[in-house]
Amino acid sequence: MRLAKPAGFRDTVRFTINYHGRITQGRGLYFFPAEPGRPRHHQQVYSGGGTDGNPNWIPTYGAPNDKATWDLIARVPAGLTVVSNGRLVSDKVDPPARRSRASPPAGSRTHTVHWRQERPASTYLISLAAAPFKKVSDRWRDVPLDYYVYPEDVARARRLFGVTPDMMETFTRLTGVKYPWDGYSQTTVTDFIGGMENVGATTLVDWLPDAQAYRDRPWYRHSLIPHELAHQWFGNLVTAENWSNYWLNEGMAEFMAGQYWGFRNGPHAEDDFYLDEYRRFLASDSRRRVPLASFNSNNVYTKGALVMRMLKQHLGPEPFWASINRYLTRHSFGNANSDDLRRAVLHATGQNLDWFWDQWVYNAGYPELAVSPEYDSVAATLTLTVRQTQLDVAPADSAGPRFSTPSVFQGRILVRVGTSSGEVRKQVRLDRREQVIRVEGLRSEPNMVVFDENNAMLKVLTFEQPTRWLAHQLSRDSNLWNRSWVIDQLARRSGDTLAASALSRAARSADYYLTRAQAVAALRGFPAGIALPAVEASLRDSSAAVRETAVTTLGLLGGARAQAAVREAWKRDSSYEVRASALTALARLDSVASRPQVLAALSTPSYRDVIQTAAIGAAARAPDSTLIDGLEKIIGEQKLPSLVLATLASRGDTQALAALVRHRDDSRSWVRRWVLDAIEEQLQGKDLE
Ligand SMILES: [Zn+2]
């Protein structure tokens, strides 16, 4: 580009870029033809591809600090609704089109829709979605909320997205920053990668739960909706200045979702949310260890949320939210990096948390603590020797940088010691590779030692304890994470009747479903005679997650009694997930006797086809001619039957092969596609697990 005259430093130069192009399907824009006869596959187009899709169809460079305002004008067929960012400026029916190369077929009507984003936002958040949507209108304070869904999903949309006003109110109160955009739309489209927080106009996958699916706590409402909404503050109002600080978008959004449930349903619900993050973080860290703030970090969601949780515990809620408010207001409509968040804390609280940022944000890993106890009855003192055993063994990765795990992590924790004559708590600062903690003033021998009572430190704990301490803790510790740790310890003591009775009691009567479910799962390693009563009783639990665990555990325990109980659950349970797991358990217990149930399950509708999918799995593991017939009947409902048939055919099953050949020329385009894909994958040696 040549300028008419040379531009000087600080000059402003305005450009108009005229461009046109052909979009490659799936590069920034996704086009779907209508597939009549296939549920939820209407004609549509949407932008997608996460944070790097837009430069493929708009002249932007797509980096997070590329902030702009924009107008989006789209001309589409008359039956399609266009959703984009900001506010709707106009929607006009076009004059009938004359036939030309650039216009739609003569005679078909189009309309032109104009949306305008008036406050600056990052260009990776520009979005377009067009489909035969119905709009469901809602409101929070003066902010219009719109849910754009297919006509058949209108009833489901009201229930699903009806949580939005309460979430908006909660996030506004917690952060002290009102929802910052003109309106908020949530639009569901087909075959989408979960959700994308386009500014003021989130795009989501079209898996709207039916009424029965709410028994299983759908991920959609639990995680997806609050996560994408939280991005409207964290990511959209204040954006990570580059992708190495991506955790400021993703970790904060994930953290806020947990805060919503904590605010709404109390501390157990909050711990429940982050315990899941903790497990996923440990799994990803074991595959590849990188710091939170690094390019392509694999833990921006999980560790990001956990680090924010720790920060909130360290500061206390009020100073924490004051810091968050400072961060959001200081960088509104702009960008921030990890140190900007630290400075916001410094400004709001006076605390310089260099050490916290160093160990949790810029370095990798977590502390691995090994604790050993010694009780001195004469001195009435419990001595805990605490060693940090984490090793810094990460090799340089292929990109070159070598990340280090601190040899010493610092933090404040609370030790709680129970005795038959009262409890003693002691606050301790961990700051050495090895240190000794003395808890004095015990009036009798300890019967419970809780190390890090509030789980203030992200860690892995090794602490060998007598079973009676653990049993005590399981019934008296209100912290969900600690209970979960205790259950893991007890699960390994399958020869210990005290462990079995502690787990059985927790399975029946713990005050939160997750503890009950974990206790039921832990009983699977115990002798059936000891485990069965509690596991069977759990089939009547009010929580579907507990019943689901009970059914799976019964399948592993085995025996006629377990089998009868599982068959009953398959017949009568009201939860899709429980029935799906019951079917899998039945098929594992007796693949021949369970054939009628598997056949029935192949055509049993359920949310996200969990029951059908369980049946397909069972049929794949023990196929016979009736089940292969059953698979062929549902070949148009999802891709999995084609994959199973192709696998069976490649192993020499002629009936499966004949079925595939028949559907190679199926009248339904998507079935032909699935069959060809399945054959191709088989030829490439991708056997179905
Ligand atoms: Zn996100």
XYZ file of C-alpha atoms and ligand atoms in Angstrom:
690
model
C 0.000 0.000 0.000
C 1.408 3.396 -1.011
C 0.358 6.503 0.910
C -0.423 9.684 -1.033
C 2.049 11.546 1.134
C 4.494 10.348 3.766
C 2.954 9.890 7.204
C 4.719 11.258 10.243
C 4.942 9.875 13.758
C 1.532 10.272 15.537
C -0.315 10.997 12.268
C -3.662 9.288 11.799
C -4.182 7.631 8.435
C -7.627 6.298 7.465
C -7.958 3.370 5.101
C -10.917 1.911 3.291
C -10.368 -1.675 2.259
C -12.665 -3.079 -0.405
C -12.386 -6.797 -0.591
C -14.305 -9.805 -1.741
C -13.541 -13.451 -1.689
C -14.640 -17.012 -1.779
C -14.774 -18.665 1.590
C -13.319 -22.105 1.970
C -15.824 -24.154 3.936
C -14.707 -24.366 7.547
C -12.098 -21.612 7.318
C -13.716 -18.962 9.486
C -17.219 -19.612 8.160
C -19.187 -22.843 8.260
C -22.004 -23.481 5.781
C -24.613 -26.199 6.247
C -27.262 -27.137 3.696
C -30.660 -28.189 5.014
C -30.851 -31.942 5.560
C -34.581 -32.691 5.564
C -35.379 -35.651 7.788
C -32.377 -35.115 10.039
C -33.278 -33.435 13.343
C -31.731 -30.001 13.970
C -30.008 -29.787 10.607
C -31.474 -26.670 9.075
C -29.792 -24.557 6.443
C -27.343 -22.273 8.239
C -24.055 -20.453 8.273
C -21.996 -19.311 11.219
C -18.581 -17.929 11.969
C -16.417 -20.049 14.179
C -13.021 -21.552 14.472
C -12.339 -20.181 17.951
C -9.971 -17.263 18.289
C -8.217 -17.545 14.925
C -11.098 -18.000 12.466
C -12.028 -14.432 11.577
C -8.888 -13.366 9.651
C -9.911 -16.018 7.105
C -12.937 -13.997 6.020
C -12.483 -10.441 7.334
C -9.371 -8.271 6.905
C -8.274 -8.332 10.542
C -5.219 -9.827 12.132
C -7.263 -11.403 14.886
C -4.842 -10.912 17.778
C -6.513 -10.122 21.120
C -5.196 -6.543 21.199
C -6.774 -5.817 17.789
C -9.784 -3.907 19.170
C -12.311 -2.137 16.978
C -15.924 -1.126 16.506
C -17.739 -2.502 13.484
C -20.843 -2.844 11.363
C -21.902 -6.195 10.006
C -24.304 -6.212 7.065
C -25.485 -9.543 5.715
C -27.876 -10.409 2.887
C -29.472 -13.811 3.355
C -32.516 -15.786 2.125
C -35.815 -14.557 3.541
C -36.317 -17.530 5.867
C -33.078 -17.009 7.782
C -32.554 -14.826 10.845
C -29.175 -13.115 11.177
C -27.571 -12.718 14.603
C -24.452 -10.667 15.215
C -22.844 -8.387 17.803
C -24.106 -5.128 19.260
C -27.519 -3.813 18.305
C -29.757 -4.466 15.348
C -29.795 -1.327 13.166
C -32.102 -2.504 10.400
C -33.604 -5.528 8.720
C -34.992 -4.785 5.240
C -36.571 -6.996 2.617
C -34.639 -6.663 -0.644
C -36.333 -5.968 -3.968
C -36.777 -9.162 -6.007
C -33.393 -10.210 -7.327
C -32.512 -10.191 -11.006
C -30.527 -13.175 -12.019
C -26.803 -12.526 -11.884
C -23.733 -14.393 -10.805
C -23.514 -12.704 -7.426
C -27.165 -12.866 -6.444
C -29.374 -15.750 -5.351
C -31.542 -17.554 -7.913
C -34.115 -15.283 -9.595
C -37.407 -15.091 -7.778
C -36.066 -16.069 -4.345
C -36.421 -13.308 -1.770
C -33.648 -12.050 0.460
C -33.327 -9.548 3.262
C -30.423 -7.425 4.398
C -29.652 -7.255 8.084
C -27.434 -4.638 9.688
C -25.850 -5.055 13.129
C -23.573 -2.501 14.773
C -21.000 -2.995 17.536
C -20.491 0.451 19.043
C -18.070 -0.279 21.863
C -14.587 -1.516 21.058
C -14.016 -5.238 21.254
C -11.407 -7.646 19.922
C -11.936 -8.644 16.309
C -11.745 -12.352 17.095
C -15.142 -11.764 18.754
C -16.900 -10.649 15.541
C -19.627 -13.146 14.805
C -22.276 -14.047 12.296
C -24.937 -16.725 12.582
C -27.828 -17.174 10.162
C -30.422 -19.932 10.328
C -34.221 -20.281 10.525
C -34.110 -19.180 14.171
C -36.967 -18.304 16.445
C -36.166 -15.580 18.952
C -37.097 -16.078 22.598
C -36.955 -12.742 24.425
C -35.974 -12.222 28.030
C -34.577 -9.324 30.049
C -32.184 -8.545 32.885
C -32.609 -5.028 34.307
C -32.485 -2.855 31.148
C -30.488 -5.368 29.116
C -32.392 -7.329 26.453
C -31.579 -11.034 26.450
C -32.399 -13.037 23.347
C -32.164 -16.750 22.802
C -32.058 -17.727 19.127
C -32.960 -21.373 18.581
C -34.659 -23.586 16.007
C -38.472 -23.502 16.181
C -38.588 -27.000 17.689
C -36.351 -25.884 20.588
C -38.316 -22.870 21.812
C -39.746 -24.617 24.890
C -36.365 -26.081 25.811
C -34.696 -22.686 25.363
C -36.872 -20.950 27.948
C -35.900 -23.416 30.630
C -32.234 -23.724 29.665
C -31.389 -20.065 29.132
C -33.795 -18.898 31.820
C -30.825 -19.012 34.235
C -29.124 -16.152 32.384
C -30.675 -13.171 34.240
C -29.717 -14.629 37.610
C -26.175 -15.329 36.434
C -25.877 -11.791 35.081
C -27.110 -10.353 38.348
C -24.655 -12.514 40.295
C -21.632 -11.666 38.143
C -22.568 -7.988 38.258
C -22.780 -8.066 42.051
C -19.616 -10.081 42.583
C -17.453 -7.974 40.270
C -19.150 -4.654 40.963
C -19.150 -4.078 37.200
C -22.475 -4.082 35.412
C -22.828 -6.318 32.369
C -21.011 -4.112 29.850
C -22.690 -4.661 26.449
C -25.893 -3.489 24.703
C -27.597 -6.838 24.961
C -26.827 -10.503 25.218
C -27.884 -13.136 22.752
C -27.282 -16.854 22.949
C -27.601 -18.608 19.629
C -27.554 -22.352 19.078
C -26.135 -23.864 15.901
C -25.385 -27.320 14.617
C -22.112 -29.241 15.063
C -20.479 -26.482 17.095
C -17.374 -26.731 19.277
C -19.212 -26.141 22.573
C -19.429 -22.376 22.879
C -17.758 -19.185 21.670
C -18.116 -15.986 23.659
C -18.561 -13.602 20.717
C -19.055 -10.158 22.188
C -22.643 -9.745 23.386
C -23.621 -12.646 21.122
C -22.458 -16.041 22.304
C -22.707 -18.937 19.865
C -23.441 -22.348 21.371
C -23.939 -25.930 20.338
C -27.586 -26.993 19.857
C -27.700 -29.650 22.583
C -30.634 -28.161 24.464
C -31.602 -30.532 27.287
C -35.146 -31.871 27.489
C -36.957 -31.789 30.845
C -35.811 -35.262 31.872
C -32.152 -34.470 31.165
C -32.070 -32.030 34.098
C -31.972 -35.008 36.451
C -28.392 -35.497 35.277
C -27.195 -31.906 35.785
C -26.448 -31.079 32.157
C -22.992 -29.671 31.506
C -24.659 -27.110 29.253
C -26.308 -25.258 32.107
C -23.723 -26.106 34.747
C -20.587 -25.057 32.876
C -21.173 -23.804 29.381
C -23.693 -20.997 29.942
C -21.967 -19.399 32.976
C -18.513 -19.801 31.402
C -19.437 -18.015 28.166
C -21.372 -15.351 30.044
C -18.398 -14.678 32.351
C -16.270 -14.078 29.249
C -18.355 -10.974 28.556
C -16.361 -9.443 31.446
C -13.224 -11.597 31.379
C -12.011 -11.801 27.807
C -14.395 -9.370 26.130
C -14.416 -6.278 28.372
C -10.825 -6.890 29.500
C -8.906 -9.049 27.068
C -5.631 -10.882 27.562
C -3.082 -8.752 25.728
C -1.634 -11.799 23.964
C -2.268 -15.543 23.897
C 0.479 -16.205 26.455
C -1.864 -14.564 28.953
C -4.864 -16.504 27.699
C -5.599 -17.765 31.205
C -6.876 -14.272 32.036
C -9.731 -15.093 29.642
C -10.263 -18.803 30.192
C -9.201 -19.298 33.795
C -11.302 -16.353 34.946
C -14.357 -17.504 32.968
C -14.034 -20.988 34.425
C -13.501 -19.571 37.914
C -16.610 -17.390 37.658
C -18.809 -20.353 36.735
C -17.789 -22.026 40.011
C -18.418 -18.773 41.868
C -21.936 -18.658 40.479
C -22.795 -22.100 41.823
C -21.139 -21.323 45.139
C -23.130 -18.108 45.400
C -26.344 -19.870 44.416
C -26.017 -23.273 46.141
C -23.380 -22.895 48.842
C -19.821 -24.038 49.579
C -20.291 -27.705 48.636
C -21.462 -26.717 45.159
C -18.470 -24.414 44.822
C -15.983 -27.087 45.934
C -17.703 -29.600 43.673
C -17.054 -27.371 40.672
C -13.361 -26.831 41.437
C -12.696 -30.428 42.460
C -13.482 -31.354 38.888
C -11.016 -28.702 37.670
C -8.411 -30.096 40.081
C -8.724 -33.633 38.715
C -8.518 -32.433 35.131
C -5.549 -30.218 35.947
C -3.581 -33.111 37.464
C -4.337 -35.239 34.402
C -3.159 -32.588 31.937
C -0.113 -31.739 34.053
C 0.969 -35.374 34.013
C 0.928 -35.275 30.208
C 2.755 -31.984 29.792
C 3.893 -29.589 32.487
C 3.834 -25.899 31.574
C 3.159 -22.693 33.493
C -0.245 -21.072 33.517
C 1.026 -17.969 31.731
C 2.721 -19.467 28.699
C 1.906 -19.774 25.030
C -0.225 -22.850 24.310
C -0.501 -23.677 27.998
C -2.660 -26.758 28.537
C -3.993 -25.639 31.908
C -5.444 -22.161 31.304
C -8.964 -23.346 32.176
C -8.290 -25.675 35.074
C -5.260 -24.257 36.829
C -6.474 -20.760 35.973
C -9.679 -21.380 37.920
C -7.799 -23.071 40.777
C -5.271 -20.257 41.114
C -8.073 -17.691 41.292
C -9.767 -19.823 43.924
C -6.537 -19.850 45.960
C -6.123 -16.117 45.530
C -9.631 -15.554 46.844
C -8.895 -17.742 49.863
C -5.593 -16.003 50.472
C -7.025 -12.487 50.309
C -10.501 -13.136 51.681
C -13.654 -12.414 49.637
C -13.914 -8.644 50.073
C -10.304 -7.737 49.202
C -10.436 -10.285 46.400
C -13.516 -8.802 44.721
C -12.164 -5.293 45.240
C -9.068 -6.412 43.320
C -11.172 -7.908 40.544
C -13.192 -4.713 40.345
C -9.984 -2.699 40.057
C -8.724 -5.016 37.299
C -11.962 -4.735 35.297
C -12.413 -0.983 35.639
C -8.755 -0.101 35.068
C -8.601 -2.084 31.793
C -12.192 -1.749 30.497
C -12.439 -2.080 26.712
C -8.702 -2.676 26.702
C -6.152 -5.383 27.358
C -4.271 -6.691 30.351
C -1.520 -9.151 31.185
C -0.835 -11.299 34.216
C 1.102 -8.577 36.001
C -1.770 -6.119 35.502
C -3.895 -8.455 37.585
C -1.188 -8.556 40.276
C -1.033 -4.747 40.259
C -4.802 -4.573 40.615
C -4.472 -6.692 43.767
C -1.628 -4.488 44.981
C -3.650 -1.351 44.372
C -6.808 -2.680 46.009
C -5.224 -4.397 49.017
C -1.674 -3.117 49.427
C -0.377 -6.674 49.123
C 2.524 -7.331 46.821
C 2.016 -10.912 45.753
C 5.184 -11.365 43.685
C 5.788 -14.742 45.322
C 2.256 -15.933 44.547
C 2.487 -14.935 40.875
C 5.979 -16.441 40.632
C 5.033 -19.865 41.880
C 1.509 -20.201 40.498
C 1.459 -18.113 37.312
C 4.985 -17.944 35.860
C 6.383 -21.259 37.094
C 4.955 -24.709 36.535
C 3.728 -27.580 38.678
C 2.346 -27.806 42.184
C 3.636 -28.881 45.602
C 3.739 -32.564 46.429
C 3.628 -32.789 50.193
C 4.631 -35.810 52.264
C 3.517 -35.552 55.868
C 4.446 -37.883 58.719
C 2.956 -37.601 62.216
C 4.381 -38.342 65.647
C 2.470 -37.965 68.894
C 4.209 -37.344 72.207
C 1.702 -38.053 74.985
C 3.960 -36.678 77.729
C 4.384 -33.332 75.959
C 0.767 -33.482 74.684
C 2.162 -32.527 71.285
C 1.651 -33.756 67.755
C 4.653 -33.259 65.507
C 4.125 -33.217 61.750
C 7.146 -33.413 59.489
C 6.273 -31.863 56.146
C 8.474 -32.440 53.125
C 7.989 -30.909 49.699
C 8.952 -33.712 47.322
C 8.128 -32.207 43.921
C 10.974 -32.559 41.449
C 11.946 -30.225 38.684
C 12.429 -32.795 35.956
C 10.661 -31.195 33.011
C 12.783 -31.464 29.864
C 12.915 -28.577 27.404
C 9.974 -29.003 25.061
C 10.272 -28.963 21.282
C 9.713 -25.198 21.167
C 12.780 -24.628 23.300
C 11.684 -23.098 26.594
C 12.342 -25.031 29.747
C 9.852 -24.479 32.541
C 10.725 -24.947 36.146
C 8.813 -26.328 39.082
C 9.694 -24.436 42.269
C 11.523 -26.588 44.797
C 9.612 -24.761 47.525
C 6.027 -23.517 47.335
C 4.813 -21.073 49.952
C 1.385 -20.780 51.455
C -0.716 -20.580 54.591
C -2.652 -23.630 55.658
C -4.720 -24.659 58.650
C -4.042 -27.904 60.539
C -6.957 -29.305 62.524
C -6.344 -31.989 65.128
C -9.242 -33.842 66.712
C -9.082 -35.734 70.007
C -11.716 -37.357 72.174
C -11.539 -34.266 74.379
C -11.767 -31.439 71.888
C -10.036 -30.054 68.822
C -7.033 -27.822 68.225
C -6.435 -25.746 65.093
C -3.140 -24.231 64.100
C -2.327 -21.929 61.235
C 0.975 -22.736 59.574
C 3.054 -21.077 56.904
C 4.698 -23.554 54.560
C 7.896 -22.095 53.167
C 10.649 -24.707 53.308
C 11.596 -27.899 51.555
C 11.302 -29.655 54.896
C 9.775 -28.293 58.055
C 8.379 -29.456 61.352
C 5.009 -28.360 62.686
C 4.221 -28.750 66.368
C 0.608 -28.775 67.470
C 0.632 -28.370 71.232
C -1.948 -28.493 73.980
C -3.663 -31.742 72.992
C -5.552 -33.152 75.948
C -5.557 -36.673 74.583
C -4.307 -38.753 71.689
C -5.291 -37.491 68.206
C -8.142 -39.303 66.470
C -8.172 -37.113 63.371
C -5.626 -34.891 61.652
C -6.812 -32.656 58.834
C -3.887 -31.176 56.955
C -4.912 -27.964 55.147
C -8.458 -27.846 56.432
C -9.841 -25.439 53.839
C -7.781 -26.762 50.992
C -6.074 -23.424 50.628
C -3.144 -24.874 48.691
C -3.269 -26.620 45.331
C -1.278 -29.777 46.064
C -0.998 -33.527 46.110
C -0.855 -34.865 49.654
C 0.739 -38.086 50.877
C -0.120 -38.636 54.518
C -0.300 -42.200 55.801
C -2.861 -42.336 58.616
C -4.591 -44.977 60.742
C -7.974 -45.983 59.304
C -9.781 -44.708 62.402
C -8.436 -41.165 61.799
C -9.656 -41.281 58.230
C -13.044 -42.670 59.256
C -13.417 -39.864 61.770
C -12.520 -37.238 59.221
C -14.943 -38.615 56.662
C -17.858 -38.139 59.028
C -16.743 -34.805 60.517
C -14.928 -32.799 57.850
C -17.276 -30.550 55.912
C -14.716 -29.873 53.177
C -15.614 -31.782 50.026
C -12.042 -31.983 48.711
C -10.710 -33.357 51.979
C -13.456 -35.953 52.064
C -12.600 -36.908 48.529
C -8.943 -37.363 49.536
C -9.989 -39.470 52.539
C -12.177 -41.669 50.336
C -9.210 -42.279 48.027
C -7.164 -43.426 51.038
C -9.923 -45.696 52.333
C -10.552 -47.194 48.892
C -7.099 -48.785 49.026
C -7.877 -50.612 52.281
C -10.232 -53.241 50.905
C -9.280 -55.751 53.589
C -10.161 -53.353 56.385
C -13.692 -53.626 57.810
C -13.450 -50.217 59.474
C -12.711 -48.691 56.061
C -15.696 -50.531 54.568
C -18.066 -49.346 57.273
C -16.846 -45.736 56.999
C -17.401 -45.790 53.242
C -20.786 -47.493 53.602
C -21.916 -44.854 56.077
C -20.758 -42.050 53.782
C -22.468 -43.716 50.814
C -25.772 -43.755 52.676
C -25.744 -40.536 54.616
C -23.138 -37.943 53.578
C -24.766 -34.525 53.215
C -23.718 -33.986 49.597
C -24.220 -36.191 46.566
C -20.582 -36.115 45.430
C -19.295 -37.617 48.679
C -21.980 -40.302 48.503
C -21.109 -41.085 44.886
C -17.367 -41.226 45.601
C -17.941 -43.508 48.590
C -20.085 -45.844 46.478
C -17.404 -45.962 43.778
C -14.721 -46.691 46.396
C -16.649 -49.753 47.571
C -16.057 -51.525 44.254
C -12.731 -52.887 45.483
C -14.249 -54.455 48.607
C -15.663 -57.990 48.902
C -19.191 -58.064 47.452
C -20.703 -59.330 50.692
C -19.489 -56.238 52.544
C -20.082 -53.678 49.797
C -23.473 -54.788 48.447
C -25.888 -53.480 51.111
C -24.689 -49.871 50.875
C -24.350 -49.937 47.099
C -27.840 -51.396 46.655
C -29.276 -48.811 49.025
C -27.681 -46.111 46.863
C -29.910 -47.140 43.959
C -32.654 -45.276 45.825
C -30.589 -42.109 46.291
C -32.280 -38.868 45.257
C -29.230 -37.944 43.162
C -28.952 -39.499 39.710
C -25.158 -39.234 39.884
C -25.129 -41.461 42.987
C -27.491 -43.973 41.389
C -25.372 -43.975 38.260
C -22.257 -44.768 40.303
C -24.172 -47.474 42.179
C -25.231 -49.153 38.949
C -21.689 -49.118 37.574
C -20.309 -50.408 40.874
C -22.854 -53.240 40.946
C -21.764 -54.187 37.439
C -18.200 -54.525 38.709
C -19.129 -56.363 41.916
C -21.117 -58.934 39.917
C -23.341 -61.782 41.100
C -27.029 -62.608 40.679
C -28.196 -60.107 43.283
C -26.293 -57.249 41.677
C -27.573 -58.259 38.255
C -31.202 -58.219 39.401
C -30.753 -54.774 40.969
C -29.165 -53.386 37.804
C -31.952 -54.812 35.635
C -34.461 -53.057 37.875
C -32.592 -49.756 37.461
C -32.594 -50.178 33.681
C -36.357 -50.710 33.736
C -37.416 -48.049 36.191
C -34.888 -45.287 36.683
C -35.937 -41.823 35.512
C -32.428 -40.642 34.605
C -30.966 -41.143 31.143
C -27.447 -41.489 32.528
C -28.477 -44.106 35.081
C -30.262 -46.152 32.434
C -27.304 -45.880 30.048
C -24.889 -47.080 32.731
C -27.311 -49.815 33.797
C -27.418 -51.079 30.242
C -23.621 -51.114 29.979
C -23.417 -52.956 33.310
C -26.044 -55.516 32.255
C -24.236 -56.225 29.009
C -20.947 -56.691 30.845
C -22.515 -58.971 33.448
C -24.152 -61.246 30.865
C -23.877 -60.372 27.194
C -26.320 -63.100 26.123
C -29.081 -62.556 28.667
C -28.973 -58.786 28.111
C -29.621 -58.907 24.338
C -33.324 -57.976 24.539
C -32.462 -54.922 26.651
C -29.633 -53.893 24.314
C -31.927 -54.238 21.314
C -34.611 -52.118 22.996
C -32.021 -49.531 24.014
C -30.834 -49.097 20.415
C -34.100 -47.326 19.679
C -34.633 -45.641 23.066
C -34.471 -41.852 22.732
C -32.436 -39.927 25.310
C -30.614 -36.625 25.700
C -27.512 -36.656 23.522
C -28.323 -40.317 22.740
C -26.547 -41.616 25.843
C -28.758 -44.714 26.037
C -28.487 -45.502 22.343
C -24.727 -44.969 22.476
C -24.399 -47.351 25.437
C -26.396 -49.916 23.449
C -24.203 -49.476 20.369
C -21.159 -50.068 22.564
C -22.716 -53.229 23.986
C -23.674 -54.457 20.514
C -20.134 -53.805 19.278
C -18.624 -55.872 22.085
C -20.960 -58.853 21.614
C -22.555 -58.653 18.164
C -25.071 -61.128 16.837
C -27.347 -61.053 13.825
C -30.302 -59.432 15.642
C -28.095 -56.668 17.009
C -26.482 -56.059 13.616
C -30.013 -55.684 12.231
C -30.703 -53.257 15.049
C -27.579 -51.245 14.220
C -28.587 -51.043 10.575
C -32.035 -49.714 11.519
C -30.505 -46.721 13.309
C -27.758 -46.041 10.776
C -29.299 -42.631 9.989
C -29.473 -41.462 13.614
C -25.795 -41.061 14.450
C -22.430 -41.947 12.981
C -21.455 -44.647 15.470
C -23.471 -47.551 13.932
C -21.605 -47.090 10.639
C -18.283 -47.204 12.481
C -19.267 -50.380 14.324
C -20.529 -52.041 11.149
C -17.293 -51.152 9.341
C -15.216 -52.589 12.183
C -17.247 -55.802 12.221
C -17.101 -56.051 8.418
C -13.328 -55.720 8.462
C -13.199 -58.602 10.937
C -15.051 -60.769 8.415
C -18.694 -60.264 9.393
C -20.599 -60.614 6.093
C -23.916 -59.345 7.477
C -22.275 -56.103 8.610
C -20.557 -55.763 5.242
C -23.844 -56.252 3.365
C -25.495 -53.583 5.526
C -22.725 -51.102 4.752
C -22.918 -51.818 1.029
C -26.692 -51.220 1.083
C -26.286 -47.810 2.708
C -23.424 -46.666 0.533
C -26.237 -45.545 -1.790
C -28.650 -44.447 0.935
C -31.045 -41.702 -0.153
C -29.963 -39.615 2.857
C -26.787 -37.682 2.079
C -25.486 -37.789 5.653
C -25.805 -41.575 5.802
C -23.769 -41.942 2.611
C -21.161 -39.623 4.153
C -21.008 -41.581 7.420
C -20.741 -44.932 5.651
C -17.920 -43.713 3.416
C -16.137 -42.102 6.376
C -16.442 -45.319 8.373
C -15.033 -47.430 5.545
C -12.219 -44.952 5.036
C -11.328 -44.907 8.727
C -11.330 -48.687 8.756
C -8.987 -48.783 5.757
C -6.696 -46.357 7.571
C -6.498 -48.888 10.377
C -8.470 -46.888 12.947
C -10.134 -49.746 14.767
C -13.013 -48.805 17.014
C -12.205 -49.166 20.692
Zn -13.827 -19.874 27.302
